Short mmCIF file of C-alpha atoms in Angstrom, two decimals:
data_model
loop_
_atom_site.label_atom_id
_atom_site.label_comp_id
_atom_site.label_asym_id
_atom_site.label_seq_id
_atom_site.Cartn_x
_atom_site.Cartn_y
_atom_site.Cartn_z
CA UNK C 1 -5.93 6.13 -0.47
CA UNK C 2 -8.70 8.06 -1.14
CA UNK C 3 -10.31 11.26 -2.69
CA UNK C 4 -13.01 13.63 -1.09
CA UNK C 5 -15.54 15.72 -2.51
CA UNK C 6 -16.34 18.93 -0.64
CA UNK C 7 -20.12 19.07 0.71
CA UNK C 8 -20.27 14.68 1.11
CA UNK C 9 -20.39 12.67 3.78
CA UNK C 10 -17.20 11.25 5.45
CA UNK C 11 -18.52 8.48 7.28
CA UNK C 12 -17.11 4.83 6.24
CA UNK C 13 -19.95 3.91 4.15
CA UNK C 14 -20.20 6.75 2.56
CA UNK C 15 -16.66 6.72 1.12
CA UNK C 16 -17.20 3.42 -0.02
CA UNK C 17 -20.04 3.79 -2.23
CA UNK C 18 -18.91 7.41 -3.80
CA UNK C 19 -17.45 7.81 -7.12
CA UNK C 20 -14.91 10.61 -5.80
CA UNK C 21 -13.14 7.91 -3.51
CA UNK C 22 -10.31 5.61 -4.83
CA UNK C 23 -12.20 2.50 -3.29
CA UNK C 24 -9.84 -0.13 -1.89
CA UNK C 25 -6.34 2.08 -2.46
CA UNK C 26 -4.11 1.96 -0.28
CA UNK C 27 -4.03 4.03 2.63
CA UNK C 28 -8.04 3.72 3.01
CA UNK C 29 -7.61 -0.35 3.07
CA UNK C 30 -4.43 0.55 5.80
CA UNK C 31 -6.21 3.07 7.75
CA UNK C 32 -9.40 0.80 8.23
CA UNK C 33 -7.63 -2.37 8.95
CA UNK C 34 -5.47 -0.80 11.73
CA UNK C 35 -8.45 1.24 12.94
CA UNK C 36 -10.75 -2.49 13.14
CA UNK C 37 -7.66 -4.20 14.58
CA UNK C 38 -7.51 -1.57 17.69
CA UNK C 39 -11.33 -1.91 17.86
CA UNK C 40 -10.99 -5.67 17.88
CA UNK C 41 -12.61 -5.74 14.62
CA UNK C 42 -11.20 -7.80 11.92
CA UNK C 43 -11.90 -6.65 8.11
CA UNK C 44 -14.90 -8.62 6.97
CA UNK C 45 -16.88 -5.31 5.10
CA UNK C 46 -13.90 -4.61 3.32
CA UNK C 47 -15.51 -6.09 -0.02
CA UNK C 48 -13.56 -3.58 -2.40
CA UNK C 49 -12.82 -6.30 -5.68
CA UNK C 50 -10.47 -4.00 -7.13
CA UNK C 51 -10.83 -2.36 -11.04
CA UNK C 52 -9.89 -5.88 -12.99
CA UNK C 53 -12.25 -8.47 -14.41
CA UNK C 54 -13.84 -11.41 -12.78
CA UNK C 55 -13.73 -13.68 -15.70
CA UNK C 56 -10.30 -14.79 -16.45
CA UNK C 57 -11.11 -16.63 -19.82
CA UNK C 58 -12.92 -13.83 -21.66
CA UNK C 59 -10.87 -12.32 -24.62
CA UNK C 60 -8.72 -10.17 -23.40
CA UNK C 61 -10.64 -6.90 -25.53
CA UNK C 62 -13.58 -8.14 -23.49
CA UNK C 63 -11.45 -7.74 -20.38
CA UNK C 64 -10.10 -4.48 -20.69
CA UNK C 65 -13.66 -2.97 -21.42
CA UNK C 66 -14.70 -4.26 -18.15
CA UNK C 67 -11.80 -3.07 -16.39
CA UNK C 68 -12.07 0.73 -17.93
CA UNK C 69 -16.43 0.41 -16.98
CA UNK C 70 -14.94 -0.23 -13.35
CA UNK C 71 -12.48 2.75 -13.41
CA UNK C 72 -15.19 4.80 -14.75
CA UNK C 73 -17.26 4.22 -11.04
CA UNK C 74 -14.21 5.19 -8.88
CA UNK C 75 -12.30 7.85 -11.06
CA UNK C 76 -13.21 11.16 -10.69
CA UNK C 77 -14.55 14.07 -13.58
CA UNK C 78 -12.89 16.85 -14.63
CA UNK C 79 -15.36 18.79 -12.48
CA UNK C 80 -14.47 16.54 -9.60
CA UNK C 81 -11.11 17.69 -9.40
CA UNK C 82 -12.04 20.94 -8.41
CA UNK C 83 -13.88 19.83 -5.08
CA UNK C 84 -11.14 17.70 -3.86
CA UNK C 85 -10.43 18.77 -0.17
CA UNK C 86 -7.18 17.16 0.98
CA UNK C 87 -8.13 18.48 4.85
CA UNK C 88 -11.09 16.61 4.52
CA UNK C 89 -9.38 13.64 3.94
CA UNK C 90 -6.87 13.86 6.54
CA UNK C 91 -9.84 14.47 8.84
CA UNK C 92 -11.09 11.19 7.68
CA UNK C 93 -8.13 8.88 8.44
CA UNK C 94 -8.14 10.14 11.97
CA UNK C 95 -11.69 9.99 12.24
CA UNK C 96 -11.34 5.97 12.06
CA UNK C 97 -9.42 5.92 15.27
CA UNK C 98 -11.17 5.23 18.59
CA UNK C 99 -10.84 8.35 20.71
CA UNK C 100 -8.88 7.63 23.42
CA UNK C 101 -5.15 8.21 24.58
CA UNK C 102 -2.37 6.27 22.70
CA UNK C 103 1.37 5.35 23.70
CA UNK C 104 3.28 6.13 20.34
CA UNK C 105 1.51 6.88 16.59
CA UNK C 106 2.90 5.50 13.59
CA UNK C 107 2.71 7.91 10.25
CA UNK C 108 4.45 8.07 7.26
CA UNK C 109 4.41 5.54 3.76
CA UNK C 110 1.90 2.88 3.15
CA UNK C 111 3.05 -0.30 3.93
CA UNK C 112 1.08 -3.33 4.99
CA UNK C 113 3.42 -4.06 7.65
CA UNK C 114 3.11 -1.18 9.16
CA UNK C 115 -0.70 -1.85 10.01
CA UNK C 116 0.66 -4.74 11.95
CA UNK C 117 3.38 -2.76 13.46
CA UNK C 118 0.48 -0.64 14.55
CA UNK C 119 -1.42 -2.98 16.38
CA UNK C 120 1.00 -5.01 17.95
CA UNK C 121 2.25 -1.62 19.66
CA UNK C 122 -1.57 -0.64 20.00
CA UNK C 123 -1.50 2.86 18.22
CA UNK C 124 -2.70 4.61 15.00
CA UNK C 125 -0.73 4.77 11.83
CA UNK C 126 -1.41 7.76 9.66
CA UNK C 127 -0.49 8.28 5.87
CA UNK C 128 1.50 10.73 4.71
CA UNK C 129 -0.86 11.05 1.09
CA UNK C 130 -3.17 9.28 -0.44
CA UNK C 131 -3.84 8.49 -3.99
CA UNK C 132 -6.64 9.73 -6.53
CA UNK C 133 -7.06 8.46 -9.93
CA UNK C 134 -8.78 10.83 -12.61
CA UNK C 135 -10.65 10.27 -15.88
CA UNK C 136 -8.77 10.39 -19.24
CA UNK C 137 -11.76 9.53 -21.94
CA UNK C 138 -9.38 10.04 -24.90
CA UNK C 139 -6.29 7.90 -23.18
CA UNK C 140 -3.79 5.48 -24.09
CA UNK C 141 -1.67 3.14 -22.20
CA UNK C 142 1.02 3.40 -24.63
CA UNK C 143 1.37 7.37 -24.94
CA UNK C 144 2.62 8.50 -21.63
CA UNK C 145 3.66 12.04 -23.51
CA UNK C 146 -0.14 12.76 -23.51
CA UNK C 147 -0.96 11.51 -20.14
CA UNK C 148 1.46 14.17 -18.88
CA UNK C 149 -0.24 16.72 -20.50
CA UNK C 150 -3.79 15.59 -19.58
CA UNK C 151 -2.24 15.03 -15.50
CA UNK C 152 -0.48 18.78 -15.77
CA UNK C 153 -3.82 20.34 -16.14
CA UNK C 154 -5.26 18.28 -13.13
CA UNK C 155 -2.65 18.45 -11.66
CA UNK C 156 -3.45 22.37 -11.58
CA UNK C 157 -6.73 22.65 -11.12
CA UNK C 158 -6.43 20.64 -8.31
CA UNK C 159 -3.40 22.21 -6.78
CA UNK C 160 -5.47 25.37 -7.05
CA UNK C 161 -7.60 24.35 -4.12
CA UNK C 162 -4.67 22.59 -1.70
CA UNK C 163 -1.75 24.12 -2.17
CA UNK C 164 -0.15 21.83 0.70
CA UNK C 165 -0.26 19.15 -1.54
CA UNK C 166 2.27 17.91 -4.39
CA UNK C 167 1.11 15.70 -7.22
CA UNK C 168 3.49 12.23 -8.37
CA UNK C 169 2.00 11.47 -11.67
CA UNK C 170 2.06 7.73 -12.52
CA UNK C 171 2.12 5.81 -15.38
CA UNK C 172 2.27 2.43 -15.58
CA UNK C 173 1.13 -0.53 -17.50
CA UNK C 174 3.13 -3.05 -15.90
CA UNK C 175 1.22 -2.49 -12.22
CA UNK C 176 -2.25 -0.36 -13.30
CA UNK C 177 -2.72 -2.91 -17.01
CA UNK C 178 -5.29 -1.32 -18.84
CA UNK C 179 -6.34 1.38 -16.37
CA UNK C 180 -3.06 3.26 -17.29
CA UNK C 181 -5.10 4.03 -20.94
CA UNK C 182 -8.24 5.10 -18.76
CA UNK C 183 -7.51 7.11 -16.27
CA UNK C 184 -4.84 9.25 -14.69
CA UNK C 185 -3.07 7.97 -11.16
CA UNK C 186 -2.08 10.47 -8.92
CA UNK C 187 -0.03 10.21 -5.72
CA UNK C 188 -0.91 12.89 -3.22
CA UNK C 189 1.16 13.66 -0.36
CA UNK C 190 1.11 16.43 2.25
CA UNK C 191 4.23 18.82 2.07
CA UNK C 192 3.28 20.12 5.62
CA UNK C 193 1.66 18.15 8.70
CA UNK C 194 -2.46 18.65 8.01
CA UNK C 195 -4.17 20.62 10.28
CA UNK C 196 -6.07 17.29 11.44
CA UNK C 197 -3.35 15.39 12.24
CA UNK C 198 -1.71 18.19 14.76
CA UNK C 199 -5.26 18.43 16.43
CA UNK C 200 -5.30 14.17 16.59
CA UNK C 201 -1.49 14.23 18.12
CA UNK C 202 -2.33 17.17 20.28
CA UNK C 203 -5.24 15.47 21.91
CA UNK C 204 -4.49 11.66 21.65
CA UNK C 205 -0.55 11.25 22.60
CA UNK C 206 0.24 10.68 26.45
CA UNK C 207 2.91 13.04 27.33
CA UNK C 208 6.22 12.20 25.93
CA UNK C 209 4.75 9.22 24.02
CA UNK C 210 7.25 8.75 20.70
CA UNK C 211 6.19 9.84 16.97
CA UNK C 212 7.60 6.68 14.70
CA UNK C 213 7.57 8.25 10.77
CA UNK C 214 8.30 5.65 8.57
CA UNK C 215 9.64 6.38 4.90
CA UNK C 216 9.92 4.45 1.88
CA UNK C 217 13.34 5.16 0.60
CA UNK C 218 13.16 3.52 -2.93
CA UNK C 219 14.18 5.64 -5.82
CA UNK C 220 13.14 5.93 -9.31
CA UNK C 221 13.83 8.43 -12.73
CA UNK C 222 11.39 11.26 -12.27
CA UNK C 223 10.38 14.21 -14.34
CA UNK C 224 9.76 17.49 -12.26
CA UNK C 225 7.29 19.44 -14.45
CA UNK C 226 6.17 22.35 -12.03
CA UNK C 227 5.85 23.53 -8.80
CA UNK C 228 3.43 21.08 -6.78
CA UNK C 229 3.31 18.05 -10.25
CA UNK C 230 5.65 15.56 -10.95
CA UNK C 231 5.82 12.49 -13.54
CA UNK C 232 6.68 9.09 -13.52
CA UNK C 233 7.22 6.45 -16.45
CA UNK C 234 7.03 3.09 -14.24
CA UNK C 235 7.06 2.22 -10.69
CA UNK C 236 9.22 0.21 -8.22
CA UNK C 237 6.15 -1.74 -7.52
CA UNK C 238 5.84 -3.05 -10.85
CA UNK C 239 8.80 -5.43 -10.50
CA UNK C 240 10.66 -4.14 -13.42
CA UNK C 241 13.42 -1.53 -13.21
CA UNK C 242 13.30 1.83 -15.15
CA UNK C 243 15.62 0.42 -17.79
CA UNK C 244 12.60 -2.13 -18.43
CA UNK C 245 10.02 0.97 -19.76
CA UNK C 246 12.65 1.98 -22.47
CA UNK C 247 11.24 1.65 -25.98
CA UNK C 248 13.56 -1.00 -26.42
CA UNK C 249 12.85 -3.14 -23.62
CA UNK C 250 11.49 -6.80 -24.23
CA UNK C 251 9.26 -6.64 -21.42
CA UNK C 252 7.82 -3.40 -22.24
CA UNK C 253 7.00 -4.46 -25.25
CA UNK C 254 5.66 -8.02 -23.31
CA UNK C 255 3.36 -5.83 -21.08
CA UNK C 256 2.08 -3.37 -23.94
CA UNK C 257 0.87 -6.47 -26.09
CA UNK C 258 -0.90 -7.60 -22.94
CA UNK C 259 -2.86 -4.66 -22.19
CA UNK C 260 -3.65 -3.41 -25.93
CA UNK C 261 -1.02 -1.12 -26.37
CA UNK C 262 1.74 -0.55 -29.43
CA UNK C 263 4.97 -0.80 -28.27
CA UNK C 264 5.75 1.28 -31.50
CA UNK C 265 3.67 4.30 -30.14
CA UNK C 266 5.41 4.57 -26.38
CA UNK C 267 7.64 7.72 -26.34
CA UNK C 268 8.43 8.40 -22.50
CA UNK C 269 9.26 12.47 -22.02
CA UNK C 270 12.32 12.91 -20.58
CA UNK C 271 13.14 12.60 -17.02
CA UNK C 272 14.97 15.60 -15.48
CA UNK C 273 15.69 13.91 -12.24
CA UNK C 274 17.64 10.77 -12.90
CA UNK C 275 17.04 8.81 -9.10
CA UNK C 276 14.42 10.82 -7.18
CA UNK C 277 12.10 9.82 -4.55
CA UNK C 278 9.70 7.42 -5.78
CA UNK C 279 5.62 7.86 -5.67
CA UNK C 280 5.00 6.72 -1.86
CA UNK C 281 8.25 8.55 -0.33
CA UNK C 282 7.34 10.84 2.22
CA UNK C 283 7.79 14.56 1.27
CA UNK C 284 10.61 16.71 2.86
CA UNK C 285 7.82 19.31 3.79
CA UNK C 286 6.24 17.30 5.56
CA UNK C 287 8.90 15.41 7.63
CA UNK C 288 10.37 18.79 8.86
CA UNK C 289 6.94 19.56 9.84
CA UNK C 290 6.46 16.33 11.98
CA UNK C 291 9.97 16.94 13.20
CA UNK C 292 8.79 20.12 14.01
CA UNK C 293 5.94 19.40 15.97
CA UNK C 294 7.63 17.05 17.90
CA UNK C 295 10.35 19.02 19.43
CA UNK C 296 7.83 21.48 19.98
CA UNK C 297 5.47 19.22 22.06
CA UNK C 298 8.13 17.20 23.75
CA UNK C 299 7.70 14.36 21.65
CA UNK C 300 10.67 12.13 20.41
CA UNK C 301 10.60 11.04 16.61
CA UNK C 302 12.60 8.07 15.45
CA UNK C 303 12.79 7.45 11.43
CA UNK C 304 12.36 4.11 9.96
CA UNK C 305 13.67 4.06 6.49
CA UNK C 306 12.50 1.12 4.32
CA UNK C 307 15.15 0.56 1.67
CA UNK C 308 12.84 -1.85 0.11
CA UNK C 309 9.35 -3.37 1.30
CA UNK C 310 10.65 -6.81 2.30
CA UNK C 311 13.25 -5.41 4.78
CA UNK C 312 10.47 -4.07 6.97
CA UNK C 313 7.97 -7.34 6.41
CA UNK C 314 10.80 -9.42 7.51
CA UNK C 315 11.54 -7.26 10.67
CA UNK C 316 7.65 -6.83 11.88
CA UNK C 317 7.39 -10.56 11.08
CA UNK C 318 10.17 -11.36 13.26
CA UNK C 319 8.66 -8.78 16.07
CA UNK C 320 6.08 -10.47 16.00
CA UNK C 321 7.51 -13.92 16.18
CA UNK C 322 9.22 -12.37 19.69
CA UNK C 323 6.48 -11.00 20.76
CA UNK C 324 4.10 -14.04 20.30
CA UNK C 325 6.66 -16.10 22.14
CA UNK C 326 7.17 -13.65 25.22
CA UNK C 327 3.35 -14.19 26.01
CA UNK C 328 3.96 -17.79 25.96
CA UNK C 329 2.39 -18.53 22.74
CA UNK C 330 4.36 -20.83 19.94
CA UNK C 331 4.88 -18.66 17.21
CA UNK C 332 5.48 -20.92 14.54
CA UNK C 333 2.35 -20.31 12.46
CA UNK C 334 3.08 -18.10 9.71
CA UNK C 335 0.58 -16.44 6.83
CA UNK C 336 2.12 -14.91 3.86
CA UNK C 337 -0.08 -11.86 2.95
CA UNK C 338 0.18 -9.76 -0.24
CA UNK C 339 -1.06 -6.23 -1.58
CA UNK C 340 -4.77 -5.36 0.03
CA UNK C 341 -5.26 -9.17 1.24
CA UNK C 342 -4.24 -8.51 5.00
CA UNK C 343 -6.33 -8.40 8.32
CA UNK C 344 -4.38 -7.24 11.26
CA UNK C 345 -7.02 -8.58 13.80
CA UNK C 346 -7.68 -11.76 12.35
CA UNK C 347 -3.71 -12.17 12.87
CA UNK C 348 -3.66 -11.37 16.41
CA UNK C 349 -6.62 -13.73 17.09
CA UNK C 350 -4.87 -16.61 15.75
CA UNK C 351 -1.73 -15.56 16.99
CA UNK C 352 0.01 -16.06 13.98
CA UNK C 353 3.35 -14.70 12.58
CA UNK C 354 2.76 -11.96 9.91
CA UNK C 355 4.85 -11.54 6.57
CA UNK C 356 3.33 -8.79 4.07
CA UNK C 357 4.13 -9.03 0.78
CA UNK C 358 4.39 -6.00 -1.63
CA UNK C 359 2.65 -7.41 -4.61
CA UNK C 360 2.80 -10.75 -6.71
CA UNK C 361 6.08 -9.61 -7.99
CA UNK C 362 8.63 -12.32 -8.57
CA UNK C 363 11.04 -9.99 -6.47
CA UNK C 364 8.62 -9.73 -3.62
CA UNK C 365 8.36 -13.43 -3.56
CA UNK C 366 11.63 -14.03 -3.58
CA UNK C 367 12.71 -11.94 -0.47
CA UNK C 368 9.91 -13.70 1.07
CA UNK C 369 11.67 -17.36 0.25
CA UNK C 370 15.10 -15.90 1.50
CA UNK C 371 13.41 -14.43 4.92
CA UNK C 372 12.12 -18.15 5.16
CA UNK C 373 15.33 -19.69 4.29
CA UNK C 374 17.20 -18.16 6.80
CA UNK C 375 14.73 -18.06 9.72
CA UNK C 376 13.69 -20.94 12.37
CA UNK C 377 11.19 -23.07 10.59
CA UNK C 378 7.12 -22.86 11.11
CA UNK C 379 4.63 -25.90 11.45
CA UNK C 380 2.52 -23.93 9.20
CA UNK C 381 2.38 -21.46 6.35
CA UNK C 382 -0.55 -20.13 4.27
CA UNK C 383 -0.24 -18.32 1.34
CA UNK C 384 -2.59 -15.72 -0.07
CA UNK C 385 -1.33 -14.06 -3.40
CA UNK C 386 -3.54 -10.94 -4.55
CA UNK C 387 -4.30 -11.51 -8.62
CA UNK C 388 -1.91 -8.54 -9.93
CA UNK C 389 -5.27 -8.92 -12.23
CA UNK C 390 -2.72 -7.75 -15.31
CA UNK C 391 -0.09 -9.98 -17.47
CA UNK C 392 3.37 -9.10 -16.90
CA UNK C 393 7.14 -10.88 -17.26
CA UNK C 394 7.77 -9.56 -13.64
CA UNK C 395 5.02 -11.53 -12.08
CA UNK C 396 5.72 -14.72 -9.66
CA UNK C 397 3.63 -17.81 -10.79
CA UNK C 398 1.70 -20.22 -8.84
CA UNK C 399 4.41 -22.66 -8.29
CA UNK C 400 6.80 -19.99 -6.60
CA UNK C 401 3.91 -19.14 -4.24
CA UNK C 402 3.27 -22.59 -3.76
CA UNK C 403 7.13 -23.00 -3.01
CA UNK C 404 5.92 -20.32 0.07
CA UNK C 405 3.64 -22.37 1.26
CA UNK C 406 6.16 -25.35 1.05
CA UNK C 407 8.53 -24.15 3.81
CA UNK C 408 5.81 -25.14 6.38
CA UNK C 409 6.51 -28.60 8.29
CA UNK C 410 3.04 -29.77 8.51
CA UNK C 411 0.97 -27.52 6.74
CA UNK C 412 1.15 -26.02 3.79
CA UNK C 413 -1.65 -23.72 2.13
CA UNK C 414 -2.31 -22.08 -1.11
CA UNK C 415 -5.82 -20.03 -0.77
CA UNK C 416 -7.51 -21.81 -3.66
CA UNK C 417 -9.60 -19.26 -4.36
CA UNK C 418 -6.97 -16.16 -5.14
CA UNK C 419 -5.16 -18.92 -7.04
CA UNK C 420 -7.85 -19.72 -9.06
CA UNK C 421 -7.57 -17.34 -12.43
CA UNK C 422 -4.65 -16.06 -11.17
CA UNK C 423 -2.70 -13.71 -11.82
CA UNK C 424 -6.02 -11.57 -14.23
CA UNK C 425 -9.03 -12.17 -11.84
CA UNK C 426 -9.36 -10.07 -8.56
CA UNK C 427 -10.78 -10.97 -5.32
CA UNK C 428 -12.71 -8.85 -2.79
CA UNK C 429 -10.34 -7.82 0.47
CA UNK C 430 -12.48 -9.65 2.86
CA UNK C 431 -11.05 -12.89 1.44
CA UNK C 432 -7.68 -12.49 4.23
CA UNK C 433 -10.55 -12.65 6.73
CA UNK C 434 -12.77 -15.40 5.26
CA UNK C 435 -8.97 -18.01 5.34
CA UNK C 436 -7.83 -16.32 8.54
CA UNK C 437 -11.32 -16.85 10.47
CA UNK C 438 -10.77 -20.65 9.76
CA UNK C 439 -7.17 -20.69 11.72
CA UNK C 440 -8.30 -21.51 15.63
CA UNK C 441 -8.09 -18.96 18.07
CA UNK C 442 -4.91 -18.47 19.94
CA UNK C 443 -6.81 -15.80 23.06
CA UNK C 444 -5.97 -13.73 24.78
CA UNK C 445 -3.86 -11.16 22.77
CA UNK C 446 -0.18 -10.59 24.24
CA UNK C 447 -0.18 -7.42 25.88
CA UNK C 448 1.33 -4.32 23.27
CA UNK C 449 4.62 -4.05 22.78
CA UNK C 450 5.98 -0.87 23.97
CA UNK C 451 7.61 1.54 21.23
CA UNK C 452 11.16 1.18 22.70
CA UNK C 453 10.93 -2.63 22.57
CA UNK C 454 10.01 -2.32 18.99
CA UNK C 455 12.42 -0.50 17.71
CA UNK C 456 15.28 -2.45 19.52
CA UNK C 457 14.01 -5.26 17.88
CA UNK C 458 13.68 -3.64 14.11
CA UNK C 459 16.90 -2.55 14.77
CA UNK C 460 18.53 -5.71 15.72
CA UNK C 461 16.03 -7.91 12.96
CA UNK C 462 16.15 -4.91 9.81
CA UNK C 463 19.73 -3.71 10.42
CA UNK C 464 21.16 -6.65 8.07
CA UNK C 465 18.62 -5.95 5.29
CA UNK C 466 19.09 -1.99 4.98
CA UNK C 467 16.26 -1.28 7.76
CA UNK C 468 17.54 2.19 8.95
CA UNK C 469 16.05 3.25 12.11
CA UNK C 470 17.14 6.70 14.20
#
């Protein structure tokens, strides 16, 4: 996800290069896969190498300097804060799409199976925030007291300038490392439907053509500290569970060592809301708004609620497995994908079987081995785990990935070069396309599925895993 400066340029390349955009975040990496993948365009200038260091044996004080000079080129100033335009950026994402008429849209939480959810049904998907991280030169990654009270004044100078946004402050060493002592993270989402987006679904559904929001429904201890700001200690994505970021905690005290803080030194504020929505729910605001707008304009909307990631990778993957099959094709070649290492197209090309993991989480990569356990086997699996580029106790190691890669019948790949360093180096997105451009081509693409198809199937595949879909 990404941040805007008023006055710039909003074309691709200019995002890319400017300080005031959260290069390679989330929803900009989602939005410009999907967008290629429509445009038969796989994800090649997607270069982004993330904020951690390329040289895995350097001492680790030698690390984290590099990895707070490479926050410093994508976090923005103080000043900065002030000319972020949320419309602008919502103008942006739908900017990406080609202009033409579409049978269903996708919005909602970032998920990477979502962008192939997207393009197997042949429509847009559309965040419902985006993320911004902020500069914090007098930071610490083990005094989240004081990076509340450097993100509440943010937090309101930026809220002064879009009040249809609110603000999930996050802190966390176990999935940002040493960035969490550099700068502040900040989860944006809309608490009403943007402008842009009604204009986009307006002018590019066919009549009556479905509106599928998905949400992320994980929950986690939240502070509410004003109107439009909220803080979190921790994150689902880091593995760990919100017990795990008490001062007591052996693995807090595992992951502060690793990234330079004192585990003597971490006093968490209170949280006043014990299980609230976590960072990349989607807000109330703006569901009611999207529910709105659909019964206005005669436009169903079905919810997909995502108790956890791996219910909805193990649904699309199985989608796709049907769908690959009803076009005649085998569907029995499967690649493992994880965090921004993903190319939609690429997939589709090959006409291979796609399984998105969250992160290199030990818990992500063991729903993956259970969705492999119980499904029909594949004669071939690769593997591509994105370097965390951090230490932590919650992280899978090589040999569970490799264990992945082991539940293919005849081949069986670890990407060499994302293992290599692993988990502390990082490797440029484009690296899903460089492995997936070697699998042969599997042409012509099935036909898209349409939306009612799709959801039968999540809701006969996802049903037994918590996949919720109305």
């Amino acid at each position: 996800m990404h941040k805007v400066h008023k006055g710039l340029t909003a074309d691709g390349a200019g995002l890319a290069g400017d300080r005031v955009v959260a290069a390679g975040s989330a929803a900009r990496v989602l939005v410009a896969a999907t967008a290629r993948a429509l445009r038969g365009v796989d994800c090649a200038d997607l270069g982004h190498t993330g904020p951690t260091s390329r040289f895995p044996g350097a001492p680790e004080p030698v690390r984290r300097a590099a990895v707070t000079r490479a926050a410093g080129r994508v976090a923005l100033t103080v000043a900065q804060v002030d000319e972020v335009d949320a419309a602008r950026v919502a103008r942006w994402f739908v900017d990406q799409y080609p202009r033409r008429r579409y049978p269903a849209v996708l919005i909602g939480s970032p998920h990477g199976a979502v962008a192939h959810l997207a393009v197997a049904l042949g429509v847009p998907w559309l965040p419902a925030g985006f993320e911004m991280t902020a500069h914090w030169s007098d930071g610490g990654v083990d005094r989240p007291a004081d990076a509340l009270e450097h993100g509440a004044a943010l937090a309101a100078r930026m809220l002064a300038g879009n009040a249809d946004l609110h603000l999930r402050q996050v802190h966390c060493p176990a999935s940002r490392g040493p960035l969490t002592g550099a700068t502040v993270a900040l989860a944006a989402a809309w608490r009403a439907l943007p402008a842009a987006y009604a204009r986009f679904l307006a002018d590019r559904l066919a009549p009556g053509a479905p509106v599928l929001l998905v949400r992320d429904a994980r929950t986690w201890p939240v502070l509410e500290r004003g109107p439009g700001h909220s803080f979190q200690v921790g994150c689902p994505a880091s593995g760990l569970d919100p017990v795990d970021f008490h001062p007591d905690s052996h693995a807090l005290r595992q992951v502060l060592r690793s990234v330079g803080g004192d585990a003597t030194r971490w006093e968490p504020p209170e949280m006043s809301v014990p299980s609230g929505n976590a960072e990349h729910d989607v807000d109330p605001g703006f569901e009611v708004a999207a529910r709105d707008w659909s019964a206005r304009h005669q436009h169903p909307l079905h919810r997909v609620l995502v108790p956890r990631p791996a219910a909805l990778s193990a649904a699309v993957a199985d989608l796709y497995r049907r769908w690959l099959r009803g076009a005649g094709k085998t569907g029995d070649r499967l690649v493992v994908e994880c965090g921004r290492l993903l190319d939609p197209w690429q997939v589709v090309r090959a006409g291979l079987v796609p399984y998105w993991c969250e992160n290199a989480t030990r818990r992500s990569v063991d729903e993956a081995e259970w969705w492999l356990a119980g499904s029909e086997g594949f004669s071939s699996v690769d593997v591509l785990p994105e370097p965390p580029g951090v230490r932590s106790p919650a992280l899978a190691g090589l040999p569970q990935w490799l264990a992945v890669a082991g539940f293919g019948r005849r081949r069986r790949a670890l990407d060499r070069t994302t293992a290599r360093g692993y988990p502390v180096t990082s490797v440029p997105t484009r690296r899903a396309t460089e492995v997936l451009r070697a699998q042969p081509y599997d042409l012509p693409a099935p036909p898209p599925l349409g939306a009612a198809e799709a959801l039968a199937v999540l809701r006969d595949s996802g049903g037994h895993q918590g996949l919720l879909v109305s």
